[in-house]
Coordinates of N, CA, C and O in Angstrom, one line a residue:
X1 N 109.7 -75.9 48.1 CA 109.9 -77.0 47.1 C 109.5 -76.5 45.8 O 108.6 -75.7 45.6
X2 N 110.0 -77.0 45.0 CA 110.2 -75.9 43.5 C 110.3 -77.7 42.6 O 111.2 -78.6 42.7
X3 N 109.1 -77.7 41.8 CA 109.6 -78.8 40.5 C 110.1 -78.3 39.8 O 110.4 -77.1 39.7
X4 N 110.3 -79.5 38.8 CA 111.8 -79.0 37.4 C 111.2 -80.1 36.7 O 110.7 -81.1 37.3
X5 N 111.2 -79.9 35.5 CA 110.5 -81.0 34.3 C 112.0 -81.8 34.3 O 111.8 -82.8 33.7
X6 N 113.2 -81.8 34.7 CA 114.3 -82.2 34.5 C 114.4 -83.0 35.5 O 114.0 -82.8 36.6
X7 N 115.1 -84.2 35.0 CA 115.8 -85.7 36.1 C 117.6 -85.7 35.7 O 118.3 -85.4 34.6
X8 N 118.0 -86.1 36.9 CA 119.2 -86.1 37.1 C 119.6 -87.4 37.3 O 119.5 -87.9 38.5
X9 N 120.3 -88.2 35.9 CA 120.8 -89.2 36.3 C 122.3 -89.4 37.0 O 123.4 -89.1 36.4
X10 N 122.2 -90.0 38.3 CA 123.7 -89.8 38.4 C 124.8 -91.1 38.3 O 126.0 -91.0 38.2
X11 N 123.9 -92.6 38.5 CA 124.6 -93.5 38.5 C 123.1 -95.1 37.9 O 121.9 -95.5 38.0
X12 N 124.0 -95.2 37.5 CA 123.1 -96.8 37.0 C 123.2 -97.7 38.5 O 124.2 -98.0 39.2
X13 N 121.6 -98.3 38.4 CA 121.2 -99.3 39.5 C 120.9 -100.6 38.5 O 120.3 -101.6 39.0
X14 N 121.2 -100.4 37.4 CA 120.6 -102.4 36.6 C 121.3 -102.9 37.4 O 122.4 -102.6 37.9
X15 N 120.2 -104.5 37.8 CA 120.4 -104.9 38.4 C 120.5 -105.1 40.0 O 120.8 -106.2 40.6
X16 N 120.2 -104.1 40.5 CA 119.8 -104.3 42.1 C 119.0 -104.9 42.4 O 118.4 -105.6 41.5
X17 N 118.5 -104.9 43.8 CA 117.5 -105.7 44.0 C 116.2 -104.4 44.2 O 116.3 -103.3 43.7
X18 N 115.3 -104.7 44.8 CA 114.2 -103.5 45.0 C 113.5 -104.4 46.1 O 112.8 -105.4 45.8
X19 N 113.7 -103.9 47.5 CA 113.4 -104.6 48.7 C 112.6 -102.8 49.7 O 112.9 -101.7 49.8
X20 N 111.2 -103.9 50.0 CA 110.3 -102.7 50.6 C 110.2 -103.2 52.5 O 110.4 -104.3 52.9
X21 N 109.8 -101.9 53.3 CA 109.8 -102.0 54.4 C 108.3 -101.5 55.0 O 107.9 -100.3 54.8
X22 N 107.5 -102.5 55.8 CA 106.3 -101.4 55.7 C 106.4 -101.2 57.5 O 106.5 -102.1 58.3
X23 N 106.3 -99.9 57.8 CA 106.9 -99.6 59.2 C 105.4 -99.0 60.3 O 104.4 -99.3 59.7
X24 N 105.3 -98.8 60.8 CA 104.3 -98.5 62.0 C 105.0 -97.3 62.9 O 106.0 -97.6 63.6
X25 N 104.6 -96.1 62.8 CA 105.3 -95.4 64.2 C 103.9 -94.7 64.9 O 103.1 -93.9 64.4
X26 N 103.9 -95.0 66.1 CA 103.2 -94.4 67.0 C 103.4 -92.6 67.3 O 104.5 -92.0 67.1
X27 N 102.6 -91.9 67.8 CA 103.0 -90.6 67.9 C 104.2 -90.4 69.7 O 104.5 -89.4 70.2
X28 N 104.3 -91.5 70.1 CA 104.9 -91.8 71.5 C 106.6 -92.1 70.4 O 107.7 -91.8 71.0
X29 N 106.6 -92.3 69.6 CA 108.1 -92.8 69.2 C 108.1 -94.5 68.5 O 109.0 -94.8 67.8
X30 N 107.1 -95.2 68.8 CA 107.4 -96.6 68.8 C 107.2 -97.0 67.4 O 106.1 -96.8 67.0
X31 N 107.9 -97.6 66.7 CA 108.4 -97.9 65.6 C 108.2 -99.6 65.6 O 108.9 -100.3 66.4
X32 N 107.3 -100.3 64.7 CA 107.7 -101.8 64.4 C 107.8 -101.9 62.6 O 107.1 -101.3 61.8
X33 N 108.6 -102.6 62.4 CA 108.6 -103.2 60.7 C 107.5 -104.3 60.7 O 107.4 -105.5 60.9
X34 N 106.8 -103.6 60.3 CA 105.2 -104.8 60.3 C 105.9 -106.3 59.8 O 106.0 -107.4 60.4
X35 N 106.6 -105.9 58.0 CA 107.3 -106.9 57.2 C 108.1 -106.1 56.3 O 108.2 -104.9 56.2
X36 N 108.7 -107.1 55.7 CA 109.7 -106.7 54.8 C 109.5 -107.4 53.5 O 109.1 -108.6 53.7
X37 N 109.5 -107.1 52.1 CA 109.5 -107.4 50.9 C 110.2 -107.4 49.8 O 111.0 -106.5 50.1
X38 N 110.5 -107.7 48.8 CA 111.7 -107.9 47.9 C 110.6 -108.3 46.6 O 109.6 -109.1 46.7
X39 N 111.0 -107.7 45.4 CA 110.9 -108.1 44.1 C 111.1 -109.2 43.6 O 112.2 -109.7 44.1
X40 N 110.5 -110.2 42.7 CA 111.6 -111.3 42.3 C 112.0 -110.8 41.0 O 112.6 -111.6 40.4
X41 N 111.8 -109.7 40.3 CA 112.2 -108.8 39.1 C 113.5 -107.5 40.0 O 113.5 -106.9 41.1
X42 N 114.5 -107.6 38.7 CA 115.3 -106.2 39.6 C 114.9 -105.3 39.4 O 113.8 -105.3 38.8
X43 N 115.5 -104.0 39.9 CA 115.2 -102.8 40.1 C 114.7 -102.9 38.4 O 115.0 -103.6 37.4
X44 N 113.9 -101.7 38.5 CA 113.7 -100.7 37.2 C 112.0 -101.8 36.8 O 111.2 -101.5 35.9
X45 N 111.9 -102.6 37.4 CA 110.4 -103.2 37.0 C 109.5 -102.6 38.0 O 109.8 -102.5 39.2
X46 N 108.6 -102.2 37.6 CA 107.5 -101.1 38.6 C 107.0 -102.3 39.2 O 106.5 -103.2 38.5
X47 N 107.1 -102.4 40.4 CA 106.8 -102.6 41.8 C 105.2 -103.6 41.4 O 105.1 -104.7 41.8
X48 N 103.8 -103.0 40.3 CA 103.4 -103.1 40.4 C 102.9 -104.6 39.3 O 102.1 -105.5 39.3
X49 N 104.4 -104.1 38.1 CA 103.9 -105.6 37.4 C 105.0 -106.4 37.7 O 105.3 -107.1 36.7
X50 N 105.6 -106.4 38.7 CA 106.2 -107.6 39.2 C 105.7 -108.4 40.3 O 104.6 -108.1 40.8
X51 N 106.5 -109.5 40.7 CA 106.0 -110.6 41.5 C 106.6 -110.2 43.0 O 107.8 -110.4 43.0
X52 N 106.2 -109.8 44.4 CA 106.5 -109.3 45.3 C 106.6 -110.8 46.3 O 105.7 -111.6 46.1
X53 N 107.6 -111.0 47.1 CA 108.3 -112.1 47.9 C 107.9 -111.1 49.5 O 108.4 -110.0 49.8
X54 N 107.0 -111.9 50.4 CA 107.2 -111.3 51.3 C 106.9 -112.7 52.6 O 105.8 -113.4 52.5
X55 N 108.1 -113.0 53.8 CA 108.8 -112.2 53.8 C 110.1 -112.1 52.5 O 110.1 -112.7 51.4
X56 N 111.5 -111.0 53.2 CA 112.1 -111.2 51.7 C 113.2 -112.8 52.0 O 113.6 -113.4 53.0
X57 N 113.4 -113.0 50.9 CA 114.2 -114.8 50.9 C 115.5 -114.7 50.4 O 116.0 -115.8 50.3
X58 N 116.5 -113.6 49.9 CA 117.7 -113.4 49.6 C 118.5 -112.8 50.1 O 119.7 -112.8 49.9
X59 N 117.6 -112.1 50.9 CA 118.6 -111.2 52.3 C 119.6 -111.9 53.0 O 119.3 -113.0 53.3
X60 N 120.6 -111.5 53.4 CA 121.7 -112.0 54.4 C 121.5 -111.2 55.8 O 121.7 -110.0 55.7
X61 N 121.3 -111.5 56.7 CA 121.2 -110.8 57.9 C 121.5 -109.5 58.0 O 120.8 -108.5 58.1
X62 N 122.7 -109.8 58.0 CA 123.1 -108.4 57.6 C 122.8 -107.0 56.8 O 123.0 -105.8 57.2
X63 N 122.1 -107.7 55.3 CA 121.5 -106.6 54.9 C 120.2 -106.3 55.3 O 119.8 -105.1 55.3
X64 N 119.2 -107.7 55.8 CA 118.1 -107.1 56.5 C 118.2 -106.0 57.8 O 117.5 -105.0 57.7
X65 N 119.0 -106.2 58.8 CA 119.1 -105.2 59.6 C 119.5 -103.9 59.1 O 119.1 -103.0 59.8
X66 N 120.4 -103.8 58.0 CA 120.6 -102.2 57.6 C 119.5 -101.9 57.2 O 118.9 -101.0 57.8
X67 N 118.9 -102.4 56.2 CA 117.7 -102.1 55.8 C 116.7 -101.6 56.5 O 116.1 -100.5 56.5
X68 N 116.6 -102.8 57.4 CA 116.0 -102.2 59.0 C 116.0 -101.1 59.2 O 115.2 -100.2 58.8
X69 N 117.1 -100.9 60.0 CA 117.5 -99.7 60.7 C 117.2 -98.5 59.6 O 116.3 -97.6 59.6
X70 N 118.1 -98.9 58.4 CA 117.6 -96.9 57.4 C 115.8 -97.2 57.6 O 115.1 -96.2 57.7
X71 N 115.2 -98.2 57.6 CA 113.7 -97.9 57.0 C 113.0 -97.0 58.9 O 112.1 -96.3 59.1
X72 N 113.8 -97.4 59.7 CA 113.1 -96.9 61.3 C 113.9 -95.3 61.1 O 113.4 -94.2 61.1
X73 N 114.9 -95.4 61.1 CA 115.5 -94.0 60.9 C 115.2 -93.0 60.3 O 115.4 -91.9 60.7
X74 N 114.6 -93.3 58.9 CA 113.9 -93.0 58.0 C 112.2 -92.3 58.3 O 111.8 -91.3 57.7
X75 N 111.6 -92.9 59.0 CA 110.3 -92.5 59.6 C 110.4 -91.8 60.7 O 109.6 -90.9 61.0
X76 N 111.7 -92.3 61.7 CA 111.6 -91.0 62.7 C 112.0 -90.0 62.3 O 111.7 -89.0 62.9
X77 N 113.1 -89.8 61.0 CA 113.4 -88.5 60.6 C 112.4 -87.4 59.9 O 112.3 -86.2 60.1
X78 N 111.6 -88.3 59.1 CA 110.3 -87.5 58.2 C 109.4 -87.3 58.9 O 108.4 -86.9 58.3
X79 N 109.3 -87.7 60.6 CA 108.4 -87.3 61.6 C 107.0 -88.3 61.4 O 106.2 -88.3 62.3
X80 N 106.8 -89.1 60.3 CA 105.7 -90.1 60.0 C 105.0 -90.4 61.2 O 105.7 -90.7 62.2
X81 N 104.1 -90.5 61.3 CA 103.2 -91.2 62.5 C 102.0 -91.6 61.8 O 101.2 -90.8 61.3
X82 N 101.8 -93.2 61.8 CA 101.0 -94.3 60.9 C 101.9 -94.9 60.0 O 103.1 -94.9 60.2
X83 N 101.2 -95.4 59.0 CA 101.8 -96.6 58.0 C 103.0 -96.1 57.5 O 103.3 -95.1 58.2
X84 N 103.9 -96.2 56.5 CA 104.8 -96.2 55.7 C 105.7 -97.0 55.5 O 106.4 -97.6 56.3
X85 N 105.3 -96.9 53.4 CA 106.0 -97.9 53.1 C 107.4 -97.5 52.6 O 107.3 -96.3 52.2
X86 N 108.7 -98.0 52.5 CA 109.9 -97.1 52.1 C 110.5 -98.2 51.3 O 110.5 -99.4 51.8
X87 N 110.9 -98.0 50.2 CA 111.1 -98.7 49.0 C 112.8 -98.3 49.1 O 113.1 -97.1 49.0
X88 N 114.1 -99.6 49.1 CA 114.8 -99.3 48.8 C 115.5 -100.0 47.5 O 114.9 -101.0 46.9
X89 N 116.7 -99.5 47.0 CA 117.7 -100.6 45.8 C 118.6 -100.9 47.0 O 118.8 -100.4 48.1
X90 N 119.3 -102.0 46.2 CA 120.1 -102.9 46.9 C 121.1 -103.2 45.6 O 120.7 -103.6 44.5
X91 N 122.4 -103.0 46.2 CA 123.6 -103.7 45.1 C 123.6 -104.7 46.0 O 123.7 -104.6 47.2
X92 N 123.5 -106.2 44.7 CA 123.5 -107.4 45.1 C 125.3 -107.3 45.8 O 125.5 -107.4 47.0
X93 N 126.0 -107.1 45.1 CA 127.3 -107.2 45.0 C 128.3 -106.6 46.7 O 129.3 -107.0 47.1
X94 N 127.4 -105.7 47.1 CA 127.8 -105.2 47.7 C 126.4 -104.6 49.2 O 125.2 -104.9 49.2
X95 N 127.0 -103.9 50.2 CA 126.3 -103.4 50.9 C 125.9 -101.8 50.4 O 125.5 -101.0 51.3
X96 N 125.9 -101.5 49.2 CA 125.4 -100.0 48.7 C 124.2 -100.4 48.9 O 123.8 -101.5 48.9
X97 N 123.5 -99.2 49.2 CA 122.0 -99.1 49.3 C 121.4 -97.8 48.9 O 122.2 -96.9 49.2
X98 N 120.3 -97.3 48.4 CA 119.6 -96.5 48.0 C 118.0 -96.1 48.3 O 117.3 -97.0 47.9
X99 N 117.5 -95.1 48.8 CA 116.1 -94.9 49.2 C 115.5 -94.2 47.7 O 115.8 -93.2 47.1
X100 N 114.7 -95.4 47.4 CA 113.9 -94.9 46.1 C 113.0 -94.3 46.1 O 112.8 -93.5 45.2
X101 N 112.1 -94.4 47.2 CA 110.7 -93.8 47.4 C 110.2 -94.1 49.3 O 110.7 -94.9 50.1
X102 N 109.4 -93.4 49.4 CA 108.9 -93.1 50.6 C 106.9 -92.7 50.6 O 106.5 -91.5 50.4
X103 N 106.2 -93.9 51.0 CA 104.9 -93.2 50.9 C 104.2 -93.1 52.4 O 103.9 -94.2 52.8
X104 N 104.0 -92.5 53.0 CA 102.9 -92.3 53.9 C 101.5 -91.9 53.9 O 100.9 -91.9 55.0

């Protein structure tokens, strides 16, 4: 892994939503989504001076479970075992989705 003082923008997210997943994986495999969270500010407001909705209240089923599933797929891929939180964007508009961050 090699930093670079350089960012690469490649597409604008104004306007998304910014919905968080906080997951549990055991070292056996076992995976729960403790909860799930949503911004009431969109994307691009830091997480920390906005107002956080938990659980989230604008989800459609549908996007909760993708969300789901990338946030479990996500922890078993990066091997995580304990907490992690996984921060995604959301086009309102659509089912695009984006992994903004990942902390363990």
């Amino acid at each position: 892994f090699t930093a670079s003082p350089q960012v690469l923008v490649e597409r604008s997210m104004r306007g998304w939503k910014e919905v968080e997943y906080e997951v549990v994986r055991d070292a056996y495999d076992n995976c729960v989504t403790v909860c799930n969270m949503e911004n009431f500010d969109p994307l691009g407001v830091h997480t920390g001076d906005s107002i956080v909705i938990a659980p989230s209240q604008t989800l459609t089923d549908e996007e909760y479970h993708m969300l789901r599933d990338a946030a479990l797929r996500t922890v078993r891929m990066l091997g995580v075992v304990g907490e992690c939180n996984i921060q995604f964007a959301l086009n309102p508009n659509s089912l695009q989705y984006c992994t903004i961050e990942v902390n363990a």
